[in-house]
mmCIF file of C-alpha atoms and ligand atoms in Angstrom:
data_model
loop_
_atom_site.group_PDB
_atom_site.id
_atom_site.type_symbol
_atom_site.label_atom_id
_atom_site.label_comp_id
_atom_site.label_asym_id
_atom_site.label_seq_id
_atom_site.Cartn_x
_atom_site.Cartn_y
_atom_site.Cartn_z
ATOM 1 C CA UNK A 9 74.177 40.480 85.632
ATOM 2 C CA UNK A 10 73.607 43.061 88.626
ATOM 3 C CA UNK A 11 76.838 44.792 89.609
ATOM 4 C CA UNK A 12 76.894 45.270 93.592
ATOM 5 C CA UNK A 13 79.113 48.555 92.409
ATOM 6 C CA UNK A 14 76.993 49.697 89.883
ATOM 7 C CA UNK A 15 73.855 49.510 92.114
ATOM 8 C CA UNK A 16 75.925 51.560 94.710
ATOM 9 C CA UNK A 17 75.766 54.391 92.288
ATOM 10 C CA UNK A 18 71.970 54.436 91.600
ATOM 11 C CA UNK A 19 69.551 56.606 93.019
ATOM 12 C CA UNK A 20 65.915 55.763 93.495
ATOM 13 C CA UNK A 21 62.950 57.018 94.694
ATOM 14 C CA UNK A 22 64.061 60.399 96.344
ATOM 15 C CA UNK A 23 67.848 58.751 96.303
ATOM 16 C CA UNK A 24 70.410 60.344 94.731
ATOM 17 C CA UNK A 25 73.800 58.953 95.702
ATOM 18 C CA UNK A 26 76.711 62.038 96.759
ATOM 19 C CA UNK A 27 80.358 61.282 94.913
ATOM 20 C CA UNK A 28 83.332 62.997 96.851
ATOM 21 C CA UNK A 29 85.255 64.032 93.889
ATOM 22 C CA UNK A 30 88.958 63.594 94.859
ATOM 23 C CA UNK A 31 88.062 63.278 98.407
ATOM 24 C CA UNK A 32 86.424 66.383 98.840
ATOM 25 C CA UNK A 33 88.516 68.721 96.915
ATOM 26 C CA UNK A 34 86.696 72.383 97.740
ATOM 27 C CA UNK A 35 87.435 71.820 101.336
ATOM 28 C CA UNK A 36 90.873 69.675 102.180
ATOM 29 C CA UNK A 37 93.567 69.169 99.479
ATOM 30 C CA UNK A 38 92.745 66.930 96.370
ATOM 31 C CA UNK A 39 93.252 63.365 96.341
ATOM 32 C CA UNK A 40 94.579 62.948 99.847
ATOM 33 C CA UNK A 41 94.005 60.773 102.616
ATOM 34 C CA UNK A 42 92.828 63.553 104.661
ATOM 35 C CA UNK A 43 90.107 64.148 101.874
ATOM 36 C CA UNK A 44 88.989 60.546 101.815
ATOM 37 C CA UNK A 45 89.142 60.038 105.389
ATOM 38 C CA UNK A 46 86.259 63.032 105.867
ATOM 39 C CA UNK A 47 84.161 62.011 102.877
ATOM 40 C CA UNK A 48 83.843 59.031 104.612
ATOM 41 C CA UNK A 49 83.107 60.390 108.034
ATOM 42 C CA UNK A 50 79.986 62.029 106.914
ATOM 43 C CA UNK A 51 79.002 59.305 105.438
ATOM 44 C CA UNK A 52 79.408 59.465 101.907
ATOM 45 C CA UNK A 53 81.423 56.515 101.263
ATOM 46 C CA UNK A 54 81.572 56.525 97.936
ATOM 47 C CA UNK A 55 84.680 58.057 96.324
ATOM 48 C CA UNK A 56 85.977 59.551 93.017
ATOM 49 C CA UNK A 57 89.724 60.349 92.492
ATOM 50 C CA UNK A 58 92.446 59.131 89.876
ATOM 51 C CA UNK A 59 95.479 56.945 89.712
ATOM 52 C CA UNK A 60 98.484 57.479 87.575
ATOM 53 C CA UNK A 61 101.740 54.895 87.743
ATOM 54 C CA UNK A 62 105.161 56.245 88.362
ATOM 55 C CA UNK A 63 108.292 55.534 87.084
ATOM 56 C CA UNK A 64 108.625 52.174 89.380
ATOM 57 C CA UNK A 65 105.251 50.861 88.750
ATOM 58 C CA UNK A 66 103.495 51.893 91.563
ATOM 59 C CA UNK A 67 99.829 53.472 90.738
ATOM 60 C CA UNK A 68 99.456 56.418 93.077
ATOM 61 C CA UNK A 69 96.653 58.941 93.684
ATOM 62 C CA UNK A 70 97.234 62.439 91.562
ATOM 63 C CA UNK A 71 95.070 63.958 88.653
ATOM 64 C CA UNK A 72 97.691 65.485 86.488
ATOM 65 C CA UNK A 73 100.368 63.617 84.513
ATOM 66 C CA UNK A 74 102.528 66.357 85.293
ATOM 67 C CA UNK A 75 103.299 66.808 89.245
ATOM 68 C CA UNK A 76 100.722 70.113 89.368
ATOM 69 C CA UNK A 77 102.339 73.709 89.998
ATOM 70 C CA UNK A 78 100.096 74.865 92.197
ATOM 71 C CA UNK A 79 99.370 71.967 94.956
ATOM 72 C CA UNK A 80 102.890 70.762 94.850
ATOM 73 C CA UNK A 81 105.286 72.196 96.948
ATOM 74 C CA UNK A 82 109.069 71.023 97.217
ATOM 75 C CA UNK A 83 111.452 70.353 100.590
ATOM 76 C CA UNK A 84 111.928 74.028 101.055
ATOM 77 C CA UNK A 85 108.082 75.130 101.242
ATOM 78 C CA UNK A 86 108.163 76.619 97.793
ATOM 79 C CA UNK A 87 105.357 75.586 95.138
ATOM 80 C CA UNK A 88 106.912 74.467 91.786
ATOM 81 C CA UNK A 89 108.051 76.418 89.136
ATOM 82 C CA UNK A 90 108.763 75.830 85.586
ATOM 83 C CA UNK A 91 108.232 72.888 83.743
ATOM 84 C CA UNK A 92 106.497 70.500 85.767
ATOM 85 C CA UNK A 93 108.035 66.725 85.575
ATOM 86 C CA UNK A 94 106.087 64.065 84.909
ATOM 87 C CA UNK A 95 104.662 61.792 87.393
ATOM 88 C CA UNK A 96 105.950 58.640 85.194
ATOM 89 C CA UNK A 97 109.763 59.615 85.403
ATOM 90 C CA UNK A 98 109.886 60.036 89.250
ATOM 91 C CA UNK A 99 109.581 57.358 91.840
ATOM 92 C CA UNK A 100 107.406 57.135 94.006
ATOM 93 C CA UNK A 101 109.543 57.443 96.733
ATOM 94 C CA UNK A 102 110.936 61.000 94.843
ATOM 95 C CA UNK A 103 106.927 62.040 94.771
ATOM 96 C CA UNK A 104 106.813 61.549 98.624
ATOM 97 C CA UNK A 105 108.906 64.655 98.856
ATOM 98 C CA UNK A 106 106.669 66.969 97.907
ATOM 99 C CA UNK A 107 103.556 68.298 100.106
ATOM 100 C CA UNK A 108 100.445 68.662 98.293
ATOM 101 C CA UNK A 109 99.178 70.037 101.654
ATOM 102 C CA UNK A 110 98.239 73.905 100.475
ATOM 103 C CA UNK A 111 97.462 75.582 96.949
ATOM 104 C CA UNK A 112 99.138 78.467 95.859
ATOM 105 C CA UNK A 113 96.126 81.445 96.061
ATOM 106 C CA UNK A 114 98.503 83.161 93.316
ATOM 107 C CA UNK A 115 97.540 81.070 90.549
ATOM 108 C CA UNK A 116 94.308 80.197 88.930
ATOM 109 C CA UNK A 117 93.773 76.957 89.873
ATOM 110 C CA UNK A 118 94.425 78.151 93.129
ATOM 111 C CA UNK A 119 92.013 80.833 93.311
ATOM 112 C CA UNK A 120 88.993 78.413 92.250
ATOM 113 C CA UNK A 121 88.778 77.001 95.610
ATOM 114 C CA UNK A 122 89.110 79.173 98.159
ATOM 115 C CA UNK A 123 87.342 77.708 100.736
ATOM 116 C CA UNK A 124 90.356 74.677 101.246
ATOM 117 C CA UNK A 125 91.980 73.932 104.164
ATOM 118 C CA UNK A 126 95.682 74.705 104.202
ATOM 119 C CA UNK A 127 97.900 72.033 105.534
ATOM 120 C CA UNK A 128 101.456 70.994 105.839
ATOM 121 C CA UNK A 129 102.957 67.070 105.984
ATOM 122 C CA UNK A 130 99.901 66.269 103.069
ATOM 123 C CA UNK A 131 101.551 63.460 101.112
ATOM 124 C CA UNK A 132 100.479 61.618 97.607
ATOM 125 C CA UNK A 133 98.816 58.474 98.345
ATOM 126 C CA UNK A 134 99.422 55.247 96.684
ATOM 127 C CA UNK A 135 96.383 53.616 95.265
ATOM 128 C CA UNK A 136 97.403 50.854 97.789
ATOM 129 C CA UNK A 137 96.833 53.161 101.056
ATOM 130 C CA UNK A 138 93.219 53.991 99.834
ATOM 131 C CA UNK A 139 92.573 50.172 99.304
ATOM 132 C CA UNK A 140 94.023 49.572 102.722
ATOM 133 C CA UNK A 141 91.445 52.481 104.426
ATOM 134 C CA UNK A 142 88.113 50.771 102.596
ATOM 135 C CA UNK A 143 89.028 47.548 103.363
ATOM 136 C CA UNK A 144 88.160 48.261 107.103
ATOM 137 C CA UNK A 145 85.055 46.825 107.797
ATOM 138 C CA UNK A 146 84.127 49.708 109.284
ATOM 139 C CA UNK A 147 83.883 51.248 105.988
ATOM 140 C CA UNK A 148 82.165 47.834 104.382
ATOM 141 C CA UNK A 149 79.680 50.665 102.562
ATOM 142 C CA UNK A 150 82.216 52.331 100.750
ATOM 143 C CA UNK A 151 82.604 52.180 96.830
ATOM 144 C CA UNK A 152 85.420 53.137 94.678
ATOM 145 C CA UNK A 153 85.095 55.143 91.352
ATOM 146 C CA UNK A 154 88.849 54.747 90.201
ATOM 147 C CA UNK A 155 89.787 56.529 87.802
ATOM 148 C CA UNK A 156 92.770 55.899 85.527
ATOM 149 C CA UNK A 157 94.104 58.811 83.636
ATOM 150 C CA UNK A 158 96.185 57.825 80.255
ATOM 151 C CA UNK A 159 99.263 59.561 79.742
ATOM 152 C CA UNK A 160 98.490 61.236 76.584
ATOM 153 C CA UNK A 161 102.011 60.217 74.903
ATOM 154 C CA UNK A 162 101.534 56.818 75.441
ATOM 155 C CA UNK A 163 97.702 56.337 75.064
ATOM 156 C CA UNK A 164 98.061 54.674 71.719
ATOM 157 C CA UNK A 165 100.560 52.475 73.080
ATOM 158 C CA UNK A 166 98.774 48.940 73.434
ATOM 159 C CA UNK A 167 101.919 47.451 75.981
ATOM 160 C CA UNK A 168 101.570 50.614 78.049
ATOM 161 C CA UNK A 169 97.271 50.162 78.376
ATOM 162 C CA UNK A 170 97.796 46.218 79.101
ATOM 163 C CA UNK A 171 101.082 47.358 81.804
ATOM 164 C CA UNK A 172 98.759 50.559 83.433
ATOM 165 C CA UNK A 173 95.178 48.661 83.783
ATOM 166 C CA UNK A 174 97.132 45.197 84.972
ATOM 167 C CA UNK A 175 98.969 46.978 87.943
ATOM 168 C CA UNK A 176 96.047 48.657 89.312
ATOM 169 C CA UNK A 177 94.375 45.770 88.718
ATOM 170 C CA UNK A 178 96.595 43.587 90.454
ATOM 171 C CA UNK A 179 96.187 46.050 93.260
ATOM 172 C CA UNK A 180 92.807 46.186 93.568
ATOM 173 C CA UNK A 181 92.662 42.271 93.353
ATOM 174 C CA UNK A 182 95.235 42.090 96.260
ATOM 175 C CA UNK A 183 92.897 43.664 98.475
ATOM 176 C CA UNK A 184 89.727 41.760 97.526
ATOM 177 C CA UNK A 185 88.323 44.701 96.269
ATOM 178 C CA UNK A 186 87.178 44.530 92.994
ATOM 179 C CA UNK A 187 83.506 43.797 94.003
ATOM 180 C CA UNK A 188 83.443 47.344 95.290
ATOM 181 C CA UNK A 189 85.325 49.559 92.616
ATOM 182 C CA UNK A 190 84.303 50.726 88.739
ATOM 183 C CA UNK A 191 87.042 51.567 86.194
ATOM 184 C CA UNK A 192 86.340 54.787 85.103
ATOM 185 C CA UNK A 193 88.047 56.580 82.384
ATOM 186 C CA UNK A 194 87.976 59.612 79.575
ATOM 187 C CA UNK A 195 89.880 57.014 77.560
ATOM 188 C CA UNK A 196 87.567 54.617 75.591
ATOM 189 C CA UNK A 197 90.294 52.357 74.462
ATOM 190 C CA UNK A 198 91.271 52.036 78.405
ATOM 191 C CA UNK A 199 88.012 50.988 79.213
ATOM 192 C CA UNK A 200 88.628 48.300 76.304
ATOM 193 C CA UNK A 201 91.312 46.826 77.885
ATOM 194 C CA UNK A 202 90.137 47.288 80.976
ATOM 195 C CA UNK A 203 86.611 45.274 80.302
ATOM 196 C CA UNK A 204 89.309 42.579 78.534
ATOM 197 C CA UNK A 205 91.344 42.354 81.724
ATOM 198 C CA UNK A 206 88.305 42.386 84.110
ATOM 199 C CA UNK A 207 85.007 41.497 83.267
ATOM 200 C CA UNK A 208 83.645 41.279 86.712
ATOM 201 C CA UNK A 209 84.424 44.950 86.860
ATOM 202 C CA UNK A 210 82.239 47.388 85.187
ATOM 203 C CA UNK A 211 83.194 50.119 83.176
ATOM 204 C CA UNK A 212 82.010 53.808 83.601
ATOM 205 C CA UNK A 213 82.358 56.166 80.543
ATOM 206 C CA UNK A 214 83.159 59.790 81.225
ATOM 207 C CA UNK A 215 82.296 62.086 77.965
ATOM 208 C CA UNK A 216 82.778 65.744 77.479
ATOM 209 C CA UNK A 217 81.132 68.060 74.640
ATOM 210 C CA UNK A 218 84.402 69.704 73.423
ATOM 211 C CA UNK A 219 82.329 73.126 73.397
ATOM 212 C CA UNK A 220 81.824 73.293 77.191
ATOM 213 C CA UNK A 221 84.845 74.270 77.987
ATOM 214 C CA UNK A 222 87.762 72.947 80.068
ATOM 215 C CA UNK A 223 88.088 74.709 83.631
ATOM 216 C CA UNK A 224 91.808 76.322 84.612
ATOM 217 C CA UNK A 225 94.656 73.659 85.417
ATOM 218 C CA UNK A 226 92.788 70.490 84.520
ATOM 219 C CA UNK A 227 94.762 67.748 82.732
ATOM 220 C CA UNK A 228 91.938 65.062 81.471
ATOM 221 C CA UNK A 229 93.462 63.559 78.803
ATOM 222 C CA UNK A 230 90.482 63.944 76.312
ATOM 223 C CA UNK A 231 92.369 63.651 73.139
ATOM 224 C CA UNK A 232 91.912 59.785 73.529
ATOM 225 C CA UNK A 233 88.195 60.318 74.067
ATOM 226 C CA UNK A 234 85.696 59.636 71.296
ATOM 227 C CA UNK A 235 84.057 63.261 69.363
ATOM 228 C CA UNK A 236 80.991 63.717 70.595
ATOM 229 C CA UNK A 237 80.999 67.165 68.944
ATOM 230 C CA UNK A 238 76.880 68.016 67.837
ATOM 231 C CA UNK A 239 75.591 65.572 68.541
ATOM 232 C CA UNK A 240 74.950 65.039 72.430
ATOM 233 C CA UNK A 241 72.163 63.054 72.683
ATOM 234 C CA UNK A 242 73.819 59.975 70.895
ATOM 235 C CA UNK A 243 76.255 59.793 73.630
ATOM 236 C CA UNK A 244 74.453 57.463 75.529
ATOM 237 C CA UNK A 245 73.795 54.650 73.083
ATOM 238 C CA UNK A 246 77.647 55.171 71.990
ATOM 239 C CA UNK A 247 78.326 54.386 75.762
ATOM 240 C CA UNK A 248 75.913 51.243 75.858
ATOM 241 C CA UNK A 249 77.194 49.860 72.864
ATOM 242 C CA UNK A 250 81.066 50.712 74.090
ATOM 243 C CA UNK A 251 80.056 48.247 77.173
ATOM 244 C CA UNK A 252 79.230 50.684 79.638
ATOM 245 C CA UNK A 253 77.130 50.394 82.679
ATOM 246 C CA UNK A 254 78.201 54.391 83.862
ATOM 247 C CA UNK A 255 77.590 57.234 82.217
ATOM 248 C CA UNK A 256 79.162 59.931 83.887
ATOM 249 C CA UNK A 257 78.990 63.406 81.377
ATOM 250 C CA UNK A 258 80.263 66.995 82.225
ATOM 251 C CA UNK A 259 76.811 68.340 84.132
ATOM 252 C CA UNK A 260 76.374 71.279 81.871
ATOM 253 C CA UNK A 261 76.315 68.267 78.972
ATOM 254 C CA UNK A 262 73.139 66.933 80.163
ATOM 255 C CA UNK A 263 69.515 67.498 78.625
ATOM 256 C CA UNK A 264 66.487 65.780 79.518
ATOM 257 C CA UNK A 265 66.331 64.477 76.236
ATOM 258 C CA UNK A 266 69.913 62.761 76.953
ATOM 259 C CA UNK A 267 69.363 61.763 80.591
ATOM 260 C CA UNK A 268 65.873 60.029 78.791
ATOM 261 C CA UNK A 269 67.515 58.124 76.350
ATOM 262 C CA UNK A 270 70.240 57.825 79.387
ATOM 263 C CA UNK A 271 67.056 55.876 81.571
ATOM 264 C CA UNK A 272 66.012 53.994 78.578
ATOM 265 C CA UNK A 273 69.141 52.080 78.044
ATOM 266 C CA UNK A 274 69.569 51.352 81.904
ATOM 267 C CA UNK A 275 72.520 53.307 82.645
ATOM 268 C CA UNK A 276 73.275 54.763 85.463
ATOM 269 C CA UNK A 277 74.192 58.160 85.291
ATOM 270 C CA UNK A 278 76.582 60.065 87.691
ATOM 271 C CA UNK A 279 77.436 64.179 86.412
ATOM 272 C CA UNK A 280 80.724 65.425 87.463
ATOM 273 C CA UNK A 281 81.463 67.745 88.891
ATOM 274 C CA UNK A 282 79.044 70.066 90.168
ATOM 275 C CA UNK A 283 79.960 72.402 93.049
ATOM 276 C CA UNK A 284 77.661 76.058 92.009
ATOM 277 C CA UNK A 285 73.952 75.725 93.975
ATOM 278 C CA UNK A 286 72.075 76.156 90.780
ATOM 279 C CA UNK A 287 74.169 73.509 88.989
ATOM 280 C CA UNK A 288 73.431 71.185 92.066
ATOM 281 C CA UNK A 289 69.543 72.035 91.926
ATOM 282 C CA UNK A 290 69.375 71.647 88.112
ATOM 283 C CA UNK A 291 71.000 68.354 88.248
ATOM 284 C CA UNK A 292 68.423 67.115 91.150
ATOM 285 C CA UNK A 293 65.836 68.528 89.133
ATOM 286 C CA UNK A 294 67.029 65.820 86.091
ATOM 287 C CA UNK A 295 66.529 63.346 88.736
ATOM 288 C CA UNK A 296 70.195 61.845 87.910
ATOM 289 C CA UNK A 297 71.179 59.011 89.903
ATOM 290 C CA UNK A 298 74.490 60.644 91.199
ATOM 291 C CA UNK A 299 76.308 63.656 91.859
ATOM 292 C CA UNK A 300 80.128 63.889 91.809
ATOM 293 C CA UNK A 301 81.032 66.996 93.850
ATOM 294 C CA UNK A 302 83.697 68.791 95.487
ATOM 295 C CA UNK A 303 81.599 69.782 98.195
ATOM 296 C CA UNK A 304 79.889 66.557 99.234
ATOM 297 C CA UNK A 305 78.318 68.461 102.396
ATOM 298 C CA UNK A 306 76.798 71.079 99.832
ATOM 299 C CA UNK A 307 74.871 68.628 98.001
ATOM 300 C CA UNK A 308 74.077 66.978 101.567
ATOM 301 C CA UNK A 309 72.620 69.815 102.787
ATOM 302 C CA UNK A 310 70.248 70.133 99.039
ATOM 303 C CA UNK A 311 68.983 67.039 99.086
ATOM 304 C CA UNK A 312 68.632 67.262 103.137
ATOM 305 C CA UNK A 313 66.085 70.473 102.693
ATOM 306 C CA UNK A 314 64.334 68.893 100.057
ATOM 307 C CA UNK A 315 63.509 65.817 102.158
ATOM 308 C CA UNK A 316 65.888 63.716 99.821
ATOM 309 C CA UNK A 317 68.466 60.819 100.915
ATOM 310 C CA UNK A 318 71.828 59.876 99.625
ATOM 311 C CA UNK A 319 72.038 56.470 100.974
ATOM 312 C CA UNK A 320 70.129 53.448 101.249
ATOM 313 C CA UNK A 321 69.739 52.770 105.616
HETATM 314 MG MG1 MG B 27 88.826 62.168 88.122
#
């Protein structure tokens, strides 16, 4: 069975596809609107970002389980301090008063992109406001790689998987949209559940080697992901045989040997998330089918000199 969403993610004959990683997160603030909105306006429709639920059940569009320090900023301008609450024990109508709109250039995660917009009024989106934006037919082209992060207390929690996957789900379903999104996820047993729930949806399997190293202020949940420790070129076939149509490793994971065996099985392989120049040429190099970046108009302009697309006219 051919998957209209996987086939969105394959490259080709000098094709490879351009992911905006949570919108387009070196330039205008993570996950936002604002970031989706100008990934799609030049023209790479296809999006990466993640969904967590609050404490009412409604998924919304934030990496960390934890509202994060240095992109959230509370009623009086000021950027949070202390311990961080979780996204699960606030509404969502108490998340809506914070601006995500600026990053604080004091802390580390701040200083790693230095190149973003500053902005005030930025809001979290609910999953639902995204689905509302690429249901426009004007954006008929665009394809959703939704990511749902497990909440690493509860990830063993069977109720909690079946509750997390069915509202998003449910959401996705709402809007007709399930044709044009893949459920992607660090969390194996997630994708389990997910694949139960949804069939017609594929899965997309993203793997890290545990000795490339997290970067600063990154919340992944990875302790529910599979050890792929030594042994990186059977992560492939344990993605194939997990169900997976996606592969999407770190990029500094992949060897021709794995991206090979990667071919081989028929995946389709998208490496997150590569911003540096060298990183971007390396992984064009490996002829992977797509690149998940936080400057899509970096890897535009790559592929551009090198007489390469990113879309299919
Ligand atoms: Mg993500």
């Amino acid at each position: 069975m051919a998957f209209p969403q996987v086939e969105a993610f394959r490259g080709g004959e000098n094709l490879i596809r351009v992911v905006g990683h949570r919108g387009a997160r070196g330039v205008l603030p993570e996950n936002s609107m604002l970031g989706f909105d100008f990934s799609l306006s030049i023209g790479v429709p296809l999006l990466e970002f993640d969904v967590v639920l609050t404490a009412d059940d409604i998924p919304v569009i934030t990496h960390n389980h934890r509202l994060h320090a240095p992109s959230f900023r509370d009623a009086d301008g000021r950027f949070l301090s202390g311990e961080e609450p979780k996204v699960s024990s606030l509404t969502f109508e108490q998340i809506r008063q914070f601006d995500i709109g600026r990053l604080d250039g004091h802390s580390a995660y701040g200083q790693r992109f230095p190149d973003q917009a500053q902005l005030d009024g930025v809001r979290v989106p609910r999953l639902k406001d995204l689905l509302d934006l690429v249901a426009d037919p004007k954006y008929g082209d665009a394809y959703l790689m939704l990511e749902l992060k497990s909440d690493p207390d509860m990830a063993h929690d069977a109720v909690y998987r079946e509750n997390l996957v069915g509202r998003i789900l449910q959401e996705v379903r709402a809007k007709g949209l399930s044709s044009r999104a893949v459920l992607h996820s660090f969390d194996w047993n997630l994708l389990e559940e997910c694949q139960r729930q949804a069939p017609d949806m594929p899965s997309s399997y993203l793997t890290q080697l545990p000795e490339n190293a997290d970067e600063v202020g990154e919340d992944s949940s990875k302790s529910v992901s599979p050890d792929f420790r030594g042994r990186p070129d059977e992560i492939p076939s344990m993605v194939k045989r997990a169900g997976g149509l996606l592969w999407c490793p770190y990029y500094a994971d992949l060897t021709a040997e794995n991206m090979a065996r990667a071919k081989e099985l028929g995946l389709c392989v998208a490496v997150w998330t590569v911003n540096e120049h060298e990183d971007i040429a390396r992984m064009i190099d490996l002829r992977v089918d797509a690149i998940v970046t936080d400057y899509p108009g970096r890897v535009q302009r790559r592929l551009s000199d090198l007489g390469m697309r990113w879309h299919v006219e």
